[in-house]
PDB file of C-alpha atoms in Angstrom:
ATOM      1  CA  MET A   1       9.336 -41.459 -19.405  1.00  0.00           C
ATOM      2  CA  GLY A   2       6.797 -40.544 -16.980  1.00  0.00           C
ATOM      3  CA  SER A   3       3.049 -41.504 -16.464  1.00  0.00           C
ATOM      4  CA  LEU A   4       0.673 -38.784 -17.688  1.00  0.00           C
ATOM      5  CA  PRO A   5      -0.871 -36.183 -14.761  1.00  0.00           C
ATOM      6  CA  HIS A   6      -3.856 -38.394 -13.728  1.00  0.00           C
ATOM      7  CA  ILE A   7      -6.956 -37.127 -11.600  1.00  0.00           C
ATOM      8  CA  ILE A   8      -6.524 -37.652  -7.784  1.00  0.00           C
ATOM      9  CA  GLU A   9      -9.418 -35.664  -6.752  1.00  0.00           C
ATOM     10  CA  ASP A  10     -12.766 -34.512  -8.581  1.00  0.00           C
ATOM     11  CA  CYS A  11     -15.205 -32.560  -6.760  1.00  0.00           C
ATOM     12  CA  MET A  12     -18.737 -33.159  -8.861  1.00  0.00           C
ATOM     13  CA  GLY A  13     -16.771 -32.270 -12.234  1.00  0.00           C
ATOM     14  CA  VAL A  14     -16.268 -28.628 -11.108  1.00  0.00           C
ATOM     15  CA  LEU A  15     -12.809 -28.764  -9.777  1.00  0.00           C
ATOM     16  CA  GLN A  16     -10.297 -31.709 -10.636  1.00  0.00           C
ATOM     17  CA  LEU A  17      -7.093 -31.880  -9.182  1.00  0.00           C
ATOM     18  CA  PHE A  18      -4.142 -33.703 -10.868  1.00  0.00           C
ATOM     19  CA  SER A  19      -1.240 -36.165  -9.699  1.00  0.00           C
ATOM     20  CA  ASP A  20       1.126 -33.472 -11.145  1.00  0.00           C
ATOM     21  CA  GLY A  21      -0.769 -30.363  -8.710  1.00  0.00           C
ATOM     22  CA  SER A  22      -2.375 -28.907 -11.801  1.00  0.00           C
ATOM     23  CA  ILE A  23      -5.888 -27.721 -11.616  1.00  0.00           C
ATOM     24  CA  PHE A  24      -8.993 -28.062 -13.599  1.00  0.00           C
ATOM     25  CA  ARG A  25     -11.888 -25.591 -12.646  1.00  0.00           C
ATOM     26  CA  SER A  26     -14.875 -25.692 -15.004  1.00  0.00           C
ATOM     27  CA  LYS A  27     -16.343 -22.638 -16.462  1.00  0.00           C
ATOM     28  CA  ASN A  28     -19.293 -24.397 -18.155  1.00  0.00           C
ATOM     29  CA  ILE A  29     -21.522 -25.204 -15.113  1.00  0.00           C
ATOM     30  CA  ASP A  30     -24.863 -26.099 -15.245  1.00  0.00           C
ATOM     31  CA  PHE A  31     -27.099 -24.305 -12.852  1.00  0.00           C
ATOM     32  CA  LYS A  32     -30.363 -25.612 -11.626  1.00  0.00           C
ATOM     33  CA  MET A  33     -31.607 -21.591 -11.058  1.00  0.00           C
ATOM     34  CA  PRO A  34     -32.732 -18.985 -13.251  1.00  0.00           C
ATOM     35  CA  ILE A  35     -31.178 -15.816 -12.745  1.00  0.00           C
ATOM     36  CA  VAL A  36     -33.734 -13.154 -11.497  1.00  0.00           C
ATOM     37  CA  ASN A  37     -34.739 -10.261 -13.167  1.00  0.00           C
ATOM     38  CA  ASP A  38     -35.752  -7.470 -10.809  1.00  0.00           C
ATOM     39  CA  THR A  39     -36.060  -4.109 -12.179  1.00  0.00           C
ATOM     40  CA  SER A  40     -36.012  -2.390  -9.108  1.00  0.00           C
ATOM     41  CA  ILE A  41     -32.406  -3.118  -8.522  1.00  0.00           C
ATOM     42  CA  LEU A  42     -29.551  -1.708 -10.655  1.00  0.00           C
ATOM     43  CA  PHE A  43     -26.217  -3.420 -10.875  1.00  0.00           C
ATOM     44  CA  ARG A  44     -22.781  -2.675 -12.034  1.00  0.00           C
ATOM     45  CA  ASP A  45     -19.275  -4.328 -11.990  1.00  0.00           C
ATOM     46  CA  TYR A  46     -16.129  -2.601 -10.482  1.00  0.00           C
ATOM     47  CA  LEU A  47     -12.633  -3.505 -10.841  1.00  0.00           C
ATOM     48  CA  PHE A  48     -11.168  -3.239  -7.357  1.00  0.00           C
ATOM     49  CA  ASP A  49      -7.694  -4.777  -7.722  1.00  0.00           C
ATOM     50  CA  LYS A  50      -5.994  -4.235 -10.691  1.00  0.00           C
ATOM     51  CA  THR A  51      -3.154  -6.043  -9.509  1.00  0.00           C
ATOM     52  CA  HIS A  52      -4.781  -9.628  -9.682  1.00  0.00           C
ATOM     53  CA  ASN A  53      -7.624  -8.435 -11.808  1.00  0.00           C
ATOM     54  CA  LEU A  54     -10.319  -8.809  -9.501  1.00  0.00           C
ATOM     55  CA  HIS A  55     -13.911  -7.540  -9.683  1.00  0.00           C
ATOM     56  CA  LEU A  56     -16.290  -6.355  -7.411  1.00  0.00           C
ATOM     57  CA  ARG A  57     -20.745  -5.749  -7.866  1.00  0.00           C
ATOM     58  CA  LEU A  58     -22.285  -2.959  -6.567  1.00  0.00           C
ATOM     59  CA  TYR A  59     -26.520  -3.311  -6.465  1.00  0.00           C
ATOM     60  CA  LYS A  60     -28.259  -0.134  -5.986  1.00  0.00           C
ATOM     61  CA  PRO A  61     -32.325   0.329  -5.177  1.00  0.00           C
ATOM     62  CA  THR A  62     -33.883   2.472  -8.048  1.00  0.00           C
ATOM     63  CA  SER A  63     -36.172   4.054  -5.757  1.00  0.00           C
ATOM     64  CA  MET A  64     -34.568   7.077  -3.886  1.00  0.00           C
ATOM     65  CA  LEU A  65     -35.014   7.006   0.409  1.00  0.00           C
ATOM     66  CA  PRO A  66     -36.501  10.183   2.017  1.00  0.00           C
ATOM     67  CA  SER A  67     -33.863  13.054   1.768  1.00  0.00           C
ATOM     68  CA  ASN A  68     -32.954  12.763   5.091  1.00  0.00           C
ATOM     69  CA  LYS A  69     -31.893   8.809   5.046  1.00  0.00           C
ATOM     70  CA  LYS A  70     -28.914   7.405   3.203  1.00  0.00           C
ATOM     71  CA  LEU A  71     -28.600   3.610   1.813  1.00  0.00           C
ATOM     72  CA  PRO A  72     -26.585   1.426   4.236  1.00  0.00           C
ATOM     73  CA  ILE A  73     -24.260  -0.666   2.771  1.00  0.00           C
ATOM     74  CA  LEU A  74     -23.945  -4.763   3.182  1.00  0.00           C
ATOM     75  CA  PHE A  75     -20.591  -6.311   2.108  1.00  0.00           C
ATOM     76  CA  PHE A  76     -21.500 -10.076   0.900  1.00  0.00           C
ATOM     77  CA  ILE A  77     -18.898 -12.049   0.495  1.00  0.00           C
ATOM     78  CA  HIS A  78     -19.842 -15.374  -1.521  1.00  0.00           C
ATOM     79  CA  GLY A  79     -18.788 -19.042  -0.666  1.00  0.00           C
ATOM     80  CA  GLY A  80     -17.608 -22.071  -2.063  1.00  0.00           C
ATOM     81  CA  GLY A  81     -14.904 -23.717   0.172  1.00  0.00           C
ATOM     82  CA  PHE A  82     -12.109 -21.099  -1.109  1.00  0.00           C
ATOM     83  CA  CYS A  83     -11.676 -23.413  -4.072  1.00  0.00           C
ATOM     84  CA  VAL A  84     -15.353 -22.227  -6.437  1.00  0.00           C
ATOM     85  CA  GLY A  85     -18.010 -19.632  -6.687  1.00  0.00           C
ATOM     86  CA  SER A  86     -18.238 -16.075  -8.223  1.00  0.00           C
ATOM     87  CA  ARG A  87     -20.039 -13.071  -7.456  1.00  0.00           C
ATOM     88  CA  LEU A  88     -21.744 -13.769 -11.267  1.00  0.00           C
ATOM     89  CA  TRP A  89     -22.984 -17.211  -9.923  1.00  0.00           C
ATOM     90  CA  PRO A  90     -26.685 -17.153 -10.161  1.00  0.00           C
ATOM     91  CA  ASN A  91     -27.118 -18.191  -6.378  1.00  0.00           C
ATOM     92  CA  CYS A  92     -25.040 -15.157  -5.466  1.00  0.00           C
ATOM     93  CA  HIS A  93     -26.157 -12.348  -7.796  1.00  0.00           C
ATOM     94  CA  ASN A  94     -29.959 -13.346  -6.659  1.00  0.00           C
ATOM     95  CA  CYS A  95     -29.114 -13.081  -3.247  1.00  0.00           C
ATOM     96  CA  CYS A  96     -27.437  -9.659  -3.685  1.00  0.00           C
ATOM     97  CA  LEU A  97     -30.774  -8.889  -5.521  1.00  0.00           C
ATOM     98  CA  ARG A  98     -33.053  -9.777  -2.469  1.00  0.00           C
ATOM     99  CA  LEU A  99     -30.408  -8.348   0.258  1.00  0.00           C
ATOM    100  CA  ALA A 100     -30.324  -4.985  -1.968  1.00  0.00           C
ATOM    101  CA  SER A 101     -34.123  -4.969  -2.529  1.00  0.00           C
ATOM    102  CA  GLY A 102     -34.998  -6.484   1.030  1.00  0.00           C
ATOM    103  CA  LEU A 103     -32.872  -4.101   2.924  1.00  0.00           C
ATOM    104  CA  ASN A 104     -32.887  -1.241   0.903  1.00  0.00           C
ATOM    105  CA  ALA A 105     -29.393  -1.117   1.073  1.00  0.00           C
ATOM    106  CA  LEU A 106     -25.873  -0.690  -1.235  1.00  0.00           C
ATOM    107  CA  VAL A 107     -24.714  -4.257  -1.950  1.00  0.00           C
ATOM    108  CA  VAL A 108     -21.133  -4.846  -2.352  1.00  0.00           C
ATOM    109  CA  ALA A 109     -19.919  -8.492  -3.963  1.00  0.00           C
ATOM    110  CA  PRO A 110     -16.466  -8.875  -4.041  1.00  0.00           C
ATOM    111  CA  ASP A 111     -14.801 -11.819  -5.762  1.00  0.00           C
ATOM    112  CA  TYR A 112     -11.356 -13.092  -4.274  1.00  0.00           C
ATOM    113  CA  ARG A 113      -8.497 -15.260  -5.477  1.00  0.00           C
ATOM    114  CA  LEU A 114      -9.457 -18.802  -5.350  1.00  0.00           C
ATOM    115  CA  ALA A 115      -7.435 -21.858  -4.024  1.00  0.00           C
ATOM    116  CA  PRO A 116      -5.896 -24.052  -4.907  1.00  0.00           C
ATOM    117  CA  GLU A 117      -3.960 -22.254  -7.482  1.00  0.00           C
ATOM    118  CA  HIS A 118      -3.963 -19.395  -4.881  1.00  0.00           C
ATOM    119  CA  ARG A 119      -3.093 -20.000  -1.286  1.00  0.00           C
ATOM    120  CA  LEU A 120      -4.502 -19.433   1.536  1.00  0.00           C
ATOM    121  CA  PRO A 121      -4.629 -16.598   2.993  1.00  0.00           C
ATOM    122  CA  ALA A 122      -4.741 -15.296  -0.150  1.00  0.00           C
ATOM    123  CA  ALA A 123      -9.024 -15.102  -0.003  1.00  0.00           C
ATOM    124  CA  MET A 124      -8.173 -13.016   3.086  1.00  0.00           C
ATOM    125  CA  GLU A 125      -5.983 -10.440   1.647  1.00  0.00           C
ATOM    126  CA  ASP A 126      -8.300  -9.843  -1.145  1.00  0.00           C
ATOM    127  CA  GLY A 127     -11.338  -9.303   1.364  1.00  0.00           C
ATOM    128  CA  ILE A 128      -9.024  -6.932   2.985  1.00  0.00           C
ATOM    129  CA  SER A 129      -8.276  -5.132  -0.336  1.00  0.00           C
ATOM    130  CA  ALA A 130     -11.931  -4.902  -1.187  1.00  0.00           C
ATOM    131  CA  MET A 131     -12.858  -3.246   2.223  1.00  0.00           C
ATOM    132  CA  GLN A 132      -9.797  -0.601   1.236  1.00  0.00           C
ATOM    133  CA  TRP A 133     -11.306  -0.025  -1.996  1.00  0.00           C
ATOM    134  CA  LEU A 134     -14.527   1.001   0.026  1.00  0.00           C
ATOM    135  CA  GLN A 135     -12.684   3.161   2.019  1.00  0.00           C
ATOM    136  CA  ALA A 136     -10.978   4.810  -1.114  1.00  0.00           C
ATOM    137  CA  GLN A 137     -14.394   5.513  -2.610  1.00  0.00           C
ATOM    138  CA  ALA A 138     -15.816   7.095   0.629  1.00  0.00           C
ATOM    139  CA  MET A 139     -12.837   9.679   0.704  1.00  0.00           C
ATOM    140  CA  ARG A 140     -13.504  10.602  -2.666  1.00  0.00           C
ATOM    141  CA  SER A 141     -17.263  10.540  -2.492  1.00  0.00           C
ATOM    142  CA  GLU A 142     -16.968  14.395  -1.438  1.00  0.00           C
ATOM    143  CA  ASN A 143     -15.811  15.600  -4.673  1.00  0.00           C
ATOM    144  CA  GLY A 144     -18.753  13.919  -6.515  1.00  0.00           C
ATOM    145  CA  SER A 145     -16.121  11.369  -8.494  1.00  0.00           C
ATOM    146  CA  ASP A 146     -19.026   8.358  -8.576  1.00  0.00           C
ATOM    147  CA  ALA A 147     -22.704   9.476  -8.335  1.00  0.00           C
ATOM    148  CA  TRP A 148     -23.251   5.343  -7.521  1.00  0.00           C
ATOM    149  CA  LEU A 149     -21.192   6.077  -4.106  1.00  0.00           C
ATOM    150  CA  SER A 150     -22.225   9.658  -3.245  1.00  0.00           C
ATOM    151  CA  SER A 151     -22.093  10.614   0.114  1.00  0.00           C
ATOM    152  CA  ASP A 152     -25.331  12.518  -0.443  1.00  0.00           C
ATOM    153  CA  GLU A 153     -27.182   8.627  -0.890  1.00  0.00           C
ATOM    154  CA  ILE A 154     -24.529   6.280   0.844  1.00  0.00           C
ATOM    155  CA  ASN A 155     -23.905   6.020   4.584  1.00  0.00           C
ATOM    156  CA  PHE A 156     -20.159   4.582   4.767  1.00  0.00           C
ATOM    157  CA  GLU A 157     -20.795   4.755   8.616  1.00  0.00           C
ATOM    158  CA  GLN A 158     -22.948   2.374   8.309  1.00  0.00           C
ATOM    159  CA  VAL A 159     -21.364  -0.789   7.124  1.00  0.00           C
ATOM    160  CA  PHE A 160     -22.030  -4.566   7.715  1.00  0.00           C
ATOM    161  CA  VAL A 161     -19.932  -7.538   6.237  1.00  0.00           C
ATOM    162  CA  MET A 162     -21.638 -10.537   5.718  1.00  0.00           C
ATOM    163  CA  GLY A 163     -19.843 -13.921   4.180  1.00  0.00           C
ATOM    164  CA  ASP A 164     -21.848 -16.964   3.362  1.00  0.00           C
ATOM    165  CA  SER A 165     -19.717 -20.345   4.193  1.00  0.00           C
ATOM    166  CA  SER A 166     -15.933 -19.586   2.837  1.00  0.00           C
ATOM    167  CA  GLY A 167     -17.299 -16.344   2.648  1.00  0.00           C
ATOM    168  CA  GLY A 168     -18.196 -16.303   6.428  1.00  0.00           C
ATOM    169  CA  ASN A 169     -14.615 -17.412   7.332  1.00  0.00           C
ATOM    170  CA  ILE A 170     -13.266 -14.618   5.642  1.00  0.00           C
ATOM    171  CA  ALA A 171     -15.750 -12.059   6.928  1.00  0.00           C
ATOM    172  CA  HIS A 172     -14.346 -13.496  10.613  1.00  0.00           C
ATOM    173  CA  HIS A 173     -10.879 -12.525   9.462  1.00  0.00           C
ATOM    174  CA  LEU A 174     -11.829  -9.215   8.655  1.00  0.00           C
ATOM    175  CA  ALA A 175     -13.316  -8.652  11.756  1.00  0.00           C
ATOM    176  CA  VAL A 176     -10.154  -9.879  13.656  1.00  0.00           C
ATOM    177  CA  ARG A 177      -7.754  -7.967  11.235  1.00  0.00           C
ATOM    178  CA  PHE A 178     -10.201  -4.208  11.374  1.00  0.00           C
ATOM    179  CA  GLY A 179     -11.423  -4.658  14.884  1.00  0.00           C
ATOM    180  CA  ALA A 180     -13.946  -3.476  16.857  1.00  0.00           C
ATOM    181  CA  GLY A 181     -15.032   0.058  15.121  1.00  0.00           C
ATOM    182  CA  SER A 182     -12.907  -0.265  12.239  1.00  0.00           C
ATOM    183  CA  SER A 183     -10.956   2.637  12.778  1.00  0.00           C
ATOM    184  CA  GLY A 184      -8.297   2.025  10.597  1.00  0.00           C
ATOM    185  CA  LEU A 185     -10.979   2.262   7.335  1.00  0.00           C
ATOM    186  CA  ALA A 186     -12.248   5.785   8.279  1.00  0.00           C
ATOM    187  CA  PRO A 187     -14.377   7.044   7.039  1.00  0.00           C
ATOM    188  CA  VAL A 188     -16.142   3.766   6.572  1.00  0.00           C
ATOM    189  CA  ARG A 189     -17.149   2.068   9.875  1.00  0.00           C
ATOM    190  CA  VAL A 190     -18.259  -1.476  10.304  1.00  0.00           C
ATOM    191  CA  ARG A 191     -20.985  -1.684  12.579  1.00  0.00           C
ATOM    192  CA  GLY A 192     -21.123  -5.736  12.409  1.00  0.00           C
ATOM    193  CA  TYR A 193     -20.443  -8.965  11.175  1.00  0.00           C
ATOM    194  CA  ILE A 194     -23.105 -11.545  10.218  1.00  0.00           C
ATOM    195  CA  LEU A 195     -21.679 -15.197   9.535  1.00  0.00           C
ATOM    196  CA  LEU A 196     -23.702 -17.671   7.482  1.00  0.00           C
ATOM    197  CA  ALA A 197     -23.162 -21.045   8.040  1.00  0.00           C
ATOM    198  CA  PRO A 198     -19.023 -20.287   8.238  1.00  0.00           C
ATOM    199  CA  PHE A 199     -16.693 -22.336   6.988  1.00  0.00           C
ATOM    200  CA  PHE A 200     -14.156 -23.600   9.655  1.00  0.00           C
ATOM    201  CA  GLY A 201     -12.318 -26.908   9.105  1.00  0.00           C
ATOM    202  CA  GLY A 202     -10.702 -29.010  11.587  1.00  0.00           C
ATOM    203  CA  VAL A 203      -9.534 -32.589  12.627  1.00  0.00           C
ATOM    204  CA  ALA A 204     -12.511 -32.791  15.085  1.00  0.00           C
ATOM    205  CA  ARG A 205     -15.951 -32.627  13.723  1.00  0.00           C
ATOM    206  CA  THR A 206     -18.168 -29.730  14.721  1.00  0.00           C
ATOM    207  CA  LYS A 207     -21.594 -30.067  16.245  1.00  0.00           C
ATOM    208  CA  SER A 208     -23.115 -28.996  13.000  1.00  0.00           C
ATOM    209  CA  GLU A 209     -21.191 -31.637  10.949  1.00  0.00           C
ATOM    210  CA  GLU A 210     -22.651 -34.252  13.208  1.00  0.00           C
ATOM    211  CA  GLY A 211     -26.011 -33.661  11.768  1.00  0.00           C
ATOM    212  CA  PRO A 212     -28.083 -34.786   8.831  1.00  0.00           C
ATOM    213  CA  SER A 213     -26.004 -33.787   5.221  1.00  0.00           C
ATOM    214  CA  GLU A 214     -27.310 -31.657   3.161  1.00  0.00           C
ATOM    215  CA  HIS A 215     -28.450 -32.683  -0.427  1.00  0.00           C
ATOM    216  CA  LEU A 216     -25.614 -31.278  -2.350  1.00  0.00           C
ATOM    217  CA  LEU A 217     -23.215 -29.988   0.166  1.00  0.00           C
ATOM    218  CA  ASN A 218     -22.777 -32.998   1.963  1.00  0.00           C
ATOM    219  CA  LEU A 219     -19.769 -34.118   4.336  1.00  0.00           C
ATOM    220  CA  GLU A 220     -17.790 -35.984   1.335  1.00  0.00           C
ATOM    221  CA  ILE A 221     -17.646 -33.064  -0.820  1.00  0.00           C
ATOM    222  CA  LEU A 222     -16.798 -30.650   2.246  1.00  0.00           C
ATOM    223  CA  ASP A 223     -13.743 -33.028   2.840  1.00  0.00           C
ATOM    224  CA  ARG A 224     -12.935 -33.329  -0.437  1.00  0.00           C
ATOM    225  CA  ILE A 225     -12.835 -29.441  -0.950  1.00  0.00           C
ATOM    226  CA  GLY A 226     -10.679 -29.331   2.191  1.00  0.00           C
ATOM    227  CA  TRP A 227      -8.430 -31.752   1.460  1.00  0.00           C
ATOM    228  CA  CYS A 228      -7.806 -30.104  -2.239  1.00  0.00           C
ATOM    229  CA  VAL A 229      -6.836 -27.274  -0.300  1.00  0.00           C
ATOM    230  CA  GLN A 230      -4.644 -28.929   1.735  1.00  0.00           C
ATOM    231  CA  LEU A 231      -2.944 -31.299  -0.935  1.00  0.00           C
ATOM    232  CA  VAL A 232      -2.064 -28.514  -3.302  1.00  0.00           C
ATOM    233  CA  THR A 233      -0.510 -26.512  -0.240  1.00  0.00           C
ATOM    234  CA  TRP A 234       1.648 -29.475   0.405  1.00  0.00           C
ATOM    235  CA  LEU A 235       2.473 -29.712  -3.333  1.00  0.00           C
ATOM    236  CA  HIS A 236       3.568 -26.450  -4.046  1.00  0.00           C
ATOM    237  CA  SER A 237       5.396 -25.378  -0.959  1.00  0.00           C
ATOM    238  CA  PRO A 238       9.022 -24.428  -1.093  1.00  0.00           C
TER     239      PRO A 238
END
């Protein structure tokens, strides 16, 4: 009779990897920040991938721009080492509120499948799927199918993709996938990609890793997240 599965990696209790390859991901996280209540911004959730039950959240300013101007679009891809995170987390939600308000833009915040249950490149594929969802909305917008995404108010030719940490890694792969000018997304046009502390793992330490560790995301935690992804990928390999 074999022994019961035991924890072999524990990432702050949020993500636990067991010896049999099974995963525990906590849904009861004690966030140390309140959710911002900004009445100048409306937000709404959409299902963009029915197959994988993936949603995204749109943030739209309540105040209208002058009649000759349209809202640019900012894609914001959350971080979390590919293993944790959600558009619903306070840090992501609050950030998107501030971006929509400060930039007077439509912010699109997609979720993506998380490792190690969903092996990479699942997250990159979901980023592509979210961009293609926006393309489909742009094609329908002229028919007035959704007031939130009307071409009268939204400028689908002024799109920027921003990613934080692992989201920055996904943004990088989107840039490689769609290329300069993003012609494959027409009528959507991506004008630029913004990588915020992008998470690129490797054997050798990068220059940024050699500096002082952050209080929360120190090198030990980042190494554990990377190790969890690699270990479960190996455990689940054919």
